[in-house]
Amino acid sequence: MSESTVLSHFHKKQAWMASHVESAQFPTAESKEGLRLYKAAESEPASTETPSGGATEGFTFYEVDCHPLMVRYAKTLAQKWPESEREAIMEFLSQLSLTDLPTPDGMHVELYVAMQEGTPVATGMLFSSEESDGKVIGIYDVYGLTSDASNAIKQHLISLAGNGNVVVSA
């Protein structure tokens, strides 16, 4: 997969994330700051093999399909940032919606929360886009409160991504 394909995919993901603030009728200063912090923390993904394996026992994975799961996703992922930045990140992430804004043709987004004993412990995103080299599936926003939780959500997302053009953000 070419570097230009990976960059095109990444830029589409960034544009989708930003659209939730930039397309809002009255975006708050905090959500704009949260978007800025989010973008600053992002790194370009790298093409990867999709090895299977890793322990996912003890974790339950939920695709975000309702507001309560979106809140859990936002609260858990916000833990990745320093305490002083979490409020702005939460404001930004709370603007994300999988239903309010239409996803452009050729793109698909799935957000996931991993739970352990009923408590949210990890997050992750699958973002796919049609590119010149075919479909690219990106794994983003992998964050766990523990390394086991982080590894579990990453393995879950890899299993969902399947074979093909897969990129993973560090």
XYZ file of C-alpha atoms in Angstrom:
170
model
C 0.000 0.000 0.000
C 1.438 3.358 -0.982
C 2.233 6.142 1.451
C -0.135 8.450 -0.436
C -2.969 5.946 0.104
C -2.275 5.817 3.844
C -2.159 9.632 4.020
C -5.395 9.989 2.055
C -7.096 7.568 4.444
C -5.701 9.369 7.505
C -6.804 12.776 6.217
C -10.341 11.453 5.659
C -10.411 10.191 9.231
C -9.177 13.568 10.511
C -11.795 15.401 8.441
C -14.568 13.154 9.777
C -13.499 13.793 13.369
C -13.240 17.561 12.786
C -16.597 17.733 11.006
C -18.442 17.203 14.285
C -17.140 20.522 15.582
C -16.675 22.427 12.338
C -20.204 21.581 11.113
C -21.847 22.375 14.436
C -24.125 25.390 14.413
C -22.719 26.706 17.693
C -19.434 24.947 18.521
C -18.145 25.738 21.984
C -14.687 27.127 22.645
C -13.988 23.972 24.672
C -14.930 21.637 21.801
C -12.680 23.625 19.443
C -9.834 23.351 21.967
C -10.537 19.639 22.384
C -10.309 19.135 18.622
C -6.983 20.990 18.605
C -5.649 18.787 21.429
C -6.926 15.642 19.720
C -5.249 16.554 16.422
C -1.986 17.390 18.214
C -1.919 13.940 19.816
C -2.606 12.035 16.587
C 0.072 10.284 14.611
C -0.074 8.989 11.071
C -0.921 5.302 10.905
C 1.405 2.690 9.498
C 0.568 -0.275 7.327
C 0.715 -3.458 9.338
C 0.305 -7.176 9.162
C -2.738 -8.316 11.099
C -1.456 -11.018 13.430
C -4.109 -12.640 15.528
C -3.692 -13.579 19.124
C -3.539 -11.882 22.439
C -5.790 -12.323 25.399
C -9.289 -10.901 25.228
C -10.717 -13.102 27.984
C -12.381 -11.181 30.780
C -13.346 -8.323 28.472
C -16.660 -7.641 26.765
C -16.678 -5.468 23.663
C -19.506 -3.168 22.651
C -19.939 -1.260 19.430
C -21.023 2.283 20.265
C -24.592 2.521 19.022
C -26.278 4.728 21.619
C -25.603 7.812 23.716
C -24.706 5.967 26.964
C -21.974 4.017 25.144
C -20.737 7.229 23.478
C -20.396 8.788 26.937
C -18.395 5.764 28.126
C -16.228 5.971 25.009
C -15.546 9.690 25.553
C -14.869 9.385 29.294
C -12.519 6.443 28.832
C -10.566 7.875 25.885
C -10.240 11.251 27.645
C -8.159 9.505 30.320
C -5.350 9.421 27.734
C -4.833 13.179 28.184
C -3.479 15.042 31.229
C -6.082 16.082 33.798
C -5.785 19.733 32.727
C -6.870 18.866 29.145
C -9.601 16.293 29.837
C -12.506 18.719 30.038
C -11.784 20.072 26.550
C -11.237 16.558 25.165
C -14.518 15.406 26.732
C -16.322 18.390 25.204
C -14.906 17.512 21.772
C -15.546 13.769 22.011
C -19.077 14.357 23.251
C -19.779 16.083 19.914
C -19.112 12.867 17.977
C -22.193 11.297 16.506
C -22.561 8.264 14.324
C -26.074 9.301 13.302
C -26.415 13.108 13.227
C -24.001 13.739 10.354
C -24.072 11.510 7.290
C -20.848 9.597 6.761
C -19.555 10.363 3.259
C -19.814 7.637 0.631
C -16.937 5.190 0.749
C -16.323 5.696 4.478
C -17.471 3.705 7.485
C -16.857 4.367 11.193
C -17.262 2.055 14.173
C -16.381 2.988 17.758
C -15.874 0.342 20.451
C -15.740 0.240 24.225
C -14.242 -2.671 26.151
C -15.729 -3.429 29.541
C -14.307 -5.469 32.366
C -16.689 -6.446 35.149
C -19.133 -3.791 33.924
C -16.599 -0.956 33.932
C -15.348 0.720 30.721
C -11.613 0.086 30.452
C -10.631 0.614 26.795
C -11.631 2.277 23.530
C -10.911 1.869 19.868
C -12.084 2.946 16.429
C -12.322 1.219 13.073
C -12.349 3.720 10.233
C -12.539 2.423 6.671
C -12.297 4.354 3.442
C -12.190 3.556 -0.247
C -8.838 4.580 -1.671
C -7.051 4.215 -5.015
C -5.457 0.965 -3.766
C -8.819 -0.381 -2.546
C -10.448 -0.392 0.849
C -8.250 0.691 3.776
C -9.227 -0.112 7.360
C -7.626 1.987 10.069
C -7.400 1.169 13.750
C -7.374 4.361 15.811
C -7.925 5.675 19.328
C -6.760 2.450 20.954
C -6.490 3.310 24.610
C -6.776 1.186 27.711
C -6.655 1.996 31.386
C -4.246 -0.962 31.656
C -1.925 -2.574 29.129
C -4.098 -5.725 29.207
C -7.166 -3.641 28.334
C -5.293 -1.836 25.560
C -4.032 -5.114 24.099
C -7.498 -6.679 24.332
C -9.270 -3.886 22.435
C -6.498 -3.812 19.823
C -6.794 -7.569 19.266
C -10.569 -7.265 19.035
C -10.284 -4.534 16.392
C -7.686 -6.517 14.438
C -10.023 -9.518 14.417
C -12.848 -7.325 13.089
C -10.624 -5.683 10.458
C -9.749 -9.011 8.886
C -7.182 -9.313 6.131
C -6.365 -6.645 3.610
C -5.108 -3.099 3.757
C -4.955 -2.418 7.495
C -3.227 0.548 9.097
C -2.719 1.141 12.805
C -2.127 4.448 14.551
C 0.473 4.346 17.309
